[in-house]
XYZ file of C-alpha atoms in Angstrom:
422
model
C 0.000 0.000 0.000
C 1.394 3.136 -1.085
C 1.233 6.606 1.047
C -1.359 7.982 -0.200
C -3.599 4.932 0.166
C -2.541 4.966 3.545
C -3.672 8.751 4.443
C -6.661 8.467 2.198
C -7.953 5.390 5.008
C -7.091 7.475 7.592
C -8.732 10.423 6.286
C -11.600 8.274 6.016
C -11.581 7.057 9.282
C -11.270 9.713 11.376
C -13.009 12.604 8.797
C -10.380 14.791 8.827
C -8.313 16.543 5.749
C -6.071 13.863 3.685
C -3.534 16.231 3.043
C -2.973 16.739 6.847
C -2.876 13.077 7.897
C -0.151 12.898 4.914
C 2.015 15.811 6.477
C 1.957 13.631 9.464
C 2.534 10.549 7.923
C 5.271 11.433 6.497
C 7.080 13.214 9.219
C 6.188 9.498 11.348
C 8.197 7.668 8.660
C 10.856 10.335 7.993
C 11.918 9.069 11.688
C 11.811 5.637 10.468
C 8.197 4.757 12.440
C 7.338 1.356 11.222
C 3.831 2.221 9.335
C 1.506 0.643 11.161
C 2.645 2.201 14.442
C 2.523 5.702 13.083
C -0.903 5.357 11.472
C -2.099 4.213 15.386
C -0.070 7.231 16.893
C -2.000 9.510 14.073
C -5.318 7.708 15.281
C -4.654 8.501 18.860
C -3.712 11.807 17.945
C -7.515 12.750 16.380
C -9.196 10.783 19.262
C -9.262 7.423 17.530
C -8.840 4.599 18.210
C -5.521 2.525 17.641
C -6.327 -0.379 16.091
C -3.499 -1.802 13.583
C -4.830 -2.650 10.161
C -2.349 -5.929 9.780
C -3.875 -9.093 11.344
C -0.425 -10.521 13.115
C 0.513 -13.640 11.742
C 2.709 -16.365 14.018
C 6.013 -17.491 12.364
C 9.268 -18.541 12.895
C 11.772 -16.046 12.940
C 13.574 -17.166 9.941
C 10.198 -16.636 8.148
C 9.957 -13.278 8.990
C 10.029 -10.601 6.029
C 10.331 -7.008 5.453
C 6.722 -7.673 3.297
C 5.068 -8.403 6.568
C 2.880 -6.272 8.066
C 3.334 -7.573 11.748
C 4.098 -10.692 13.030
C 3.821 -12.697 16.135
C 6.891 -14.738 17.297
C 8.422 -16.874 20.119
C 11.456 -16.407 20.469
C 14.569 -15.786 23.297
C 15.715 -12.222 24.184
C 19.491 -12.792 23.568
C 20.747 -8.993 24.042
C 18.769 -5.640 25.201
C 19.827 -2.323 25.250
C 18.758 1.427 25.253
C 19.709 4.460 23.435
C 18.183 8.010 22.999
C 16.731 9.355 20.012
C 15.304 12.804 18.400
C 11.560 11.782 17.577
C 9.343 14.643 16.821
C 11.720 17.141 18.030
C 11.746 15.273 21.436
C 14.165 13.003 22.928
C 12.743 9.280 23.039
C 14.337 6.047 24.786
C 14.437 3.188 22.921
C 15.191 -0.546 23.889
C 16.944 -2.601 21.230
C 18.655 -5.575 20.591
C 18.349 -9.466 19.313
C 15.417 -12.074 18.919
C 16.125 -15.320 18.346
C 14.469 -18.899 17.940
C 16.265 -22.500 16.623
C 15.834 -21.213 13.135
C 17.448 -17.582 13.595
C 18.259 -13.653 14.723
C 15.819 -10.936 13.866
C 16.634 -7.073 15.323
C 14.612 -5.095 17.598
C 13.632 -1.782 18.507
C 10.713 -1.155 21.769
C 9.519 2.252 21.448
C 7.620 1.611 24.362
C 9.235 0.326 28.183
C 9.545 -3.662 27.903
C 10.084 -5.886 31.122
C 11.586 -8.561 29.623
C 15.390 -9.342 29.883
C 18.066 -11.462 27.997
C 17.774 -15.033 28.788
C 13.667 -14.486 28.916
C 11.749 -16.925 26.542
C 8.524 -14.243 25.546
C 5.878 -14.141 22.819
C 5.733 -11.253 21.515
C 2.496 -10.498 19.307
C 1.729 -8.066 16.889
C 4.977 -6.466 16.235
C 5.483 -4.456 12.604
C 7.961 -5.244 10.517
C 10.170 -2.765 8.915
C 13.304 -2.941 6.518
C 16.363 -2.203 8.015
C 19.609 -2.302 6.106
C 18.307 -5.288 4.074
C 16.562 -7.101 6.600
C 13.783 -7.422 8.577
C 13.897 -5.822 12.160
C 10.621 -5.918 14.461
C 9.314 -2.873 16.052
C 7.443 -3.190 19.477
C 4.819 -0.587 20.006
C 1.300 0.273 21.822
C 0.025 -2.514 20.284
C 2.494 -4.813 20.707
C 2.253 -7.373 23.542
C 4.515 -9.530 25.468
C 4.064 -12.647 27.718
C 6.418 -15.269 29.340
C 6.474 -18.140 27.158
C 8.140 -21.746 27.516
C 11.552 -21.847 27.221
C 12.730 -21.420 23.394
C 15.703 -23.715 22.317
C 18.216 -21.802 20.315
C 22.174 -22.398 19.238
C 22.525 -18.677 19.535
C 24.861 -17.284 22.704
C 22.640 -15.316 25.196
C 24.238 -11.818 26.272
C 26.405 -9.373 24.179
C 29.850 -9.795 24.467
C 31.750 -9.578 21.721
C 35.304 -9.400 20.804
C 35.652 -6.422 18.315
C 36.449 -8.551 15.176
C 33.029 -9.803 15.679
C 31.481 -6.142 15.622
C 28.949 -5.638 12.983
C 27.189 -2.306 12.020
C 24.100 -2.324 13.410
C 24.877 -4.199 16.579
C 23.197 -3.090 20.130
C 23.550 -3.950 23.363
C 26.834 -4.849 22.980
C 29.433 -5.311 26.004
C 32.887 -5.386 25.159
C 36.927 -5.459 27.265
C 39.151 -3.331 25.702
C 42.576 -0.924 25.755
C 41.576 2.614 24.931
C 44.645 3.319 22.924
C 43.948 7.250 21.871
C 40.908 9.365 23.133
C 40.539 13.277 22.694
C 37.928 15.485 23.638
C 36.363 17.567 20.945
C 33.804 19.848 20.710
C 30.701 19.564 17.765
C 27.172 20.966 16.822
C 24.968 18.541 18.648
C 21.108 17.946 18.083
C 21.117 21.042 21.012
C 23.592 22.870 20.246
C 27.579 22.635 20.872
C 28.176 19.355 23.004
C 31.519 17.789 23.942
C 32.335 13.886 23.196
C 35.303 11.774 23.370
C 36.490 9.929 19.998
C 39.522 7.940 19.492
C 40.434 4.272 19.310
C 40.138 1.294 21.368
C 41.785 -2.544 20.826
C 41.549 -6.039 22.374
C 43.169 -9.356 21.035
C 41.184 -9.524 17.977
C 41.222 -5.674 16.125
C 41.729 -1.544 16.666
C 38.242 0.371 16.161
C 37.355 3.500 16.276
C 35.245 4.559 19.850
C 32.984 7.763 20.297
C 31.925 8.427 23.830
C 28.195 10.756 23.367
C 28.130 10.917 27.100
C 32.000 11.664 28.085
C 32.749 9.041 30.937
C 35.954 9.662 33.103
C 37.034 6.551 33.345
C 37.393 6.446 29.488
C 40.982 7.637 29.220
C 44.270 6.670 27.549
C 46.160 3.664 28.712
C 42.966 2.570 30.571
C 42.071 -0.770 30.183
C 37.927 -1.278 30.733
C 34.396 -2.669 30.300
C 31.989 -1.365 28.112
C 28.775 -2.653 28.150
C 25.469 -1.274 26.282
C 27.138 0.161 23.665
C 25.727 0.432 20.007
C 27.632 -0.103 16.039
C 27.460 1.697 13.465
C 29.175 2.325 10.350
C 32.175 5.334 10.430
C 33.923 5.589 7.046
C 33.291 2.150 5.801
C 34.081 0.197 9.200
C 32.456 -0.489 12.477
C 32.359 2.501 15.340
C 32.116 1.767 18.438
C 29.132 4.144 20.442
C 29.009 4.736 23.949
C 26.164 6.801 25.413
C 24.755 8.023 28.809
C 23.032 4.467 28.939
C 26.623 2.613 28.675
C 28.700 1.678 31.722
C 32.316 1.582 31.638
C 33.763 0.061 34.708
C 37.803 -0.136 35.008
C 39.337 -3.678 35.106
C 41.737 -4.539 36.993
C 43.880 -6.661 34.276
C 45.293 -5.124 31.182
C 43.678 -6.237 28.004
C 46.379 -6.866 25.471
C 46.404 -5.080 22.280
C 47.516 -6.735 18.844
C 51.343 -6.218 17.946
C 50.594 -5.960 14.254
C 47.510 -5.061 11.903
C 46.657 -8.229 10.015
C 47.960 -8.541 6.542
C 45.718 -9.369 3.724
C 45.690 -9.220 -0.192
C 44.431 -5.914 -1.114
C 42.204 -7.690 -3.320
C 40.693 -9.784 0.003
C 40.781 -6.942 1.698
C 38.515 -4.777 -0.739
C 36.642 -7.540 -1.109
C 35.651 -7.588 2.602
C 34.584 -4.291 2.774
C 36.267 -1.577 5.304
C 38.719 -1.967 7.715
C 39.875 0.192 10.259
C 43.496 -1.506 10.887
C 45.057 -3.774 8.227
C 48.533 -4.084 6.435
C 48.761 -4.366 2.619
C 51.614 -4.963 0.414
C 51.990 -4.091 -3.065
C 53.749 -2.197 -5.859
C 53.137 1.114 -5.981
C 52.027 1.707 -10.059
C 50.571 5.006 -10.408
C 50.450 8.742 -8.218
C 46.928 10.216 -8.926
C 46.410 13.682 -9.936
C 45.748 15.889 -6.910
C 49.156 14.677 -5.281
C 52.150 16.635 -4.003
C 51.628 20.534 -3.686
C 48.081 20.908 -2.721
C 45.494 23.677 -1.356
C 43.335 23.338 1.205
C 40.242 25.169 2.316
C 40.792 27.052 5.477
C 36.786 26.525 6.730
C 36.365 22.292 5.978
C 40.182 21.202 5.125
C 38.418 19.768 1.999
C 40.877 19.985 -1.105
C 40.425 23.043 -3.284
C 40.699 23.204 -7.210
C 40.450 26.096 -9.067
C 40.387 28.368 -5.854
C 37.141 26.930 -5.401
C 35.893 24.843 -2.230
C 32.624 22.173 -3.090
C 31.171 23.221 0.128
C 32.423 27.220 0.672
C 32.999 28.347 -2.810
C 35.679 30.373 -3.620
C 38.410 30.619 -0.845
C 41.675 31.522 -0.404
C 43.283 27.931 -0.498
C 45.828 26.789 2.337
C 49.322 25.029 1.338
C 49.597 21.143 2.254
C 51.168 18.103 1.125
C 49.010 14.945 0.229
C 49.650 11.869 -1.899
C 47.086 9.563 -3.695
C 49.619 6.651 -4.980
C 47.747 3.350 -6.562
C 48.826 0.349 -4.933
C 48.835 -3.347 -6.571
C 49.499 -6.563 -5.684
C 48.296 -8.582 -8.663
C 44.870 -9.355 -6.889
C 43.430 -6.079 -6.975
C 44.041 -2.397 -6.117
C 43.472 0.504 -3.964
C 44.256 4.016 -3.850
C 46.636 4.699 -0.560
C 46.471 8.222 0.819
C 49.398 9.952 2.624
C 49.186 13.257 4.733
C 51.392 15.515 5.257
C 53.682 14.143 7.642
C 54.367 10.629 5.456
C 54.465 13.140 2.353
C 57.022 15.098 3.204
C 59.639 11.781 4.359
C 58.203 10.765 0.626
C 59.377 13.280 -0.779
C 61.920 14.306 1.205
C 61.533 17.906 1.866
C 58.644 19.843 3.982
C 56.127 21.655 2.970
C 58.152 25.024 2.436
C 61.197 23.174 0.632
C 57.572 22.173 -1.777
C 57.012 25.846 -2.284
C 60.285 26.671 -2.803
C 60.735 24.499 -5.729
C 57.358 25.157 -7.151
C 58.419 28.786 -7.515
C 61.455 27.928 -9.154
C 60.400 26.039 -11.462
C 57.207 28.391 -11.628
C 55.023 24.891 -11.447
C 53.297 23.459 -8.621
C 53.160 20.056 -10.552
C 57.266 19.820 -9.810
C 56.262 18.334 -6.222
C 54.334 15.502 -7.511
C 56.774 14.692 -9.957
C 59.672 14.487 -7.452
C 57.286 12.360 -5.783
C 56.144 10.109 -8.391
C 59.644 9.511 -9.559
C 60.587 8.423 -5.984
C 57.665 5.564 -5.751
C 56.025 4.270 -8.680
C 57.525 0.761 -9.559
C 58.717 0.155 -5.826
C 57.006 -1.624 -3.558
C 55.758 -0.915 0.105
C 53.839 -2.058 2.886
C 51.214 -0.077 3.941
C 49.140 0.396 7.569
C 45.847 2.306 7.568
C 42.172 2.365 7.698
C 40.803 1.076 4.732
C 37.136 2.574 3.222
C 35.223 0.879 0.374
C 32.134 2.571 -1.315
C 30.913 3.538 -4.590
C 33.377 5.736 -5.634
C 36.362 2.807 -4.971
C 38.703 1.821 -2.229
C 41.077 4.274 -0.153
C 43.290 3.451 2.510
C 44.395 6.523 5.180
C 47.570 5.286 5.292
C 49.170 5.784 8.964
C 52.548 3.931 7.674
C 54.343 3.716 4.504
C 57.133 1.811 4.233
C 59.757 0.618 0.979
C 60.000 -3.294 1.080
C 64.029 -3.913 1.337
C 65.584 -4.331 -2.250
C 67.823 -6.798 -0.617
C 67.375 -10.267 -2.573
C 68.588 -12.524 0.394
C 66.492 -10.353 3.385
C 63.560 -10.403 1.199
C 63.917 -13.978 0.712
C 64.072 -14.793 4.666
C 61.021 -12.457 5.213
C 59.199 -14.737 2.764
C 60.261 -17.722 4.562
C 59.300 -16.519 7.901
C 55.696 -14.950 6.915
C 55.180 -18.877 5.216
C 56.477 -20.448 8.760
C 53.617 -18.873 10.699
């Protein structure tokens, strides 16, 4: 049913204008309302009633659909957490987390309070399905309900912890031991105004990923080695981001949680393949640098390149000096463009940035810089550390090392050897 069919019934319904039931409609679903909950809030809203017009339907979870209206399911509450949201210009706390039965997972979000807790075996009846990300989440609302229900058999682990290779966008309730290895605090325009979070990186055995703290905690500090539980994933440039919020706990631990050596090493064209990745190692020849390399201008408002003396998002500026690189890195399985700042520019190339402007003016060319550069890498090969982001427009890696394999026959030969004994 499209939106319009579904203002012109409640038009009907409650007698009131369609085009106003649509302006409200679609504000409901802007904030990602499930359909059938926002068409009962717009009934209660006019002095209706709430009734939903999808008759639930009891299935398995692995049958559930984003095509369903609302379901009914029995399942086992494997993790629950809670997280604030801007609905309707007014802060809402939601309760999310995992269903599951013997045949599968299914998300949830409770827009409502829910007493149930993870380990619980409920029912849970007439609960809309939406689409999220590709799948089918549940939504728990006013006409949702929830009763105890025999204990469901399922192979899948009660409670959240996770080890941060295991992350997923999209994960709540989380709970996971790590090192924060860097944390600043940093000032942006919040949903109120200016607010003040903490962002930097944590690590455990398994992987480095990027951590933003919504709610500063104290005990969330560099070196510190701690708990966080009821934290949320999402996506930050192409890899999982770690969320904490004023519903999270961190407690201090009184071990140190060790923090990998070494960024795993894949084939750049596994690695692409897999999507981002905040910390990985790839090795490869470098065969191209891009235009847009050596002797660059910034813009002094966003830091976003500038070409022409014009800035995409200010217009025209007066441009700010830097050094950047965009080299092309293969390895015979696939490629990816490898982007050095300033700092691992100017080793590159030997020179900082006013030994760049120095022998742009002399030659009265700016493009001097990148040729230096390019004549200094292309055909070599290095091994490269970064963060690695994979969308539509192609693969990048912010490189934070960049390093010239040894042109020594024999070394290279025991290197080999030893990466083949491990």
């Amino acid at each position: 049913m499209q939106l319009d069919d579904h203002a012109e019934d409640l038009a009907s319904d409650l007698g009131v204008d369609k085009a106003e039931v649509k302006e409200d409609l679609e504000s409901l679903l802007d904030y990602n309302v499930p359909v059938e909950e926002a068409k009962a809030s717009i009934r209660r809203n006019h002095g209706g009633d709430d009734r939903s017009s999808a008759t639930p339907t009891a299935k398995s979870v692995a049958d559930v659909t984003p095509d369903d209206g609302s379901v009914t399911v029995t399942v086992r509450v494997l993790t629950k957490g809670m997280r604030s949201i801007r609905y309707q210009g007014e802060d809402q706390v939601i309760r999310e987390g995992e269903f599951a039965d013997g045949s599968g997972r299914v998300s949830y979000t409770a827009w409502e309070p829910v007493e149930f807790e993870p380990g619980d075996s409920i029912t849970v009846g007439n609960a809309n399905v939406r689409e999220w990300e590709g799948d089918a989440e549940l939504n728990l609302g006013t006409n949702t309900t929830v009763a105890t229900a025999d204990p469901v058999e399922t192979p899948y682990e009660v409670g959240g912890e996770r080890d941060l290779i295991d992350l997923e966008p999209g994960d709540r309730g989380r709970t996971v031991e790590v090192r924060v290895q860097e944390i600043e605090r940093r000032t942006i325009d919040g949903r109120d105004g200016e607010a003040e979070i903490l962002s930097g990186v944590v690590a455990d055995g398994s992987a480095r990923l990027p951590v933003t703290d919504w709610d500063p905690h104290p005990d969330l500090e560099a070196g510190a080695s701690v708990r966080l539980s009821d934290v949320y994933v999402r996506e930050y440039r192409g890899v999982p981001q770690v969320n904490v919020t004023e519903f999270s706990t961190v407690e201090r631990l009184d071990r140190e949680v060790e923090a990998p050596a070494s960024a795993p090493r894949l084939g750049v064209g596994e690695a692409v393949g897999g999507g981002g990745l905040f910390d990985v190692e790839l090795v490869g020849n470098v065969i191209e640098v891009r235009d847009g390399s050596g002797l660059i201008e910034r813009c002094p408002e966003c830091g976003r390149v500038v070409q022409n003396g014009q800035c995409r998002a200010h217009g025209e500026v007066d441009g700010e000096d830097d050094l950047r690189v965009k080299a092309i890195l293969d390895d015979g399985t696939g490629t990816v463009t490898v982007v050095l700042d300033s700092e691992l520019t100017t080793t590159v190339y030997d020179g900082d940035l006013e030994d760049a402007k120095a022998a742009a003016r002399d030659a009265m060319d700016r493009e001097v810089v990148a040729d230096t550069i390019r004549d200094r890498i292309v055909g070599r090969e290095f091994r490269v550390r970064g963060s690695l982001s994979v969308d539509e427009y192609g693969a990048n890696l912010d490189a934070e090392t960049f390093e010239e394999r040894t042109a020594d026959p024999a070394a290279r030969a025991r290197e080999l050897l030893a990466e083949v004994g491990r």
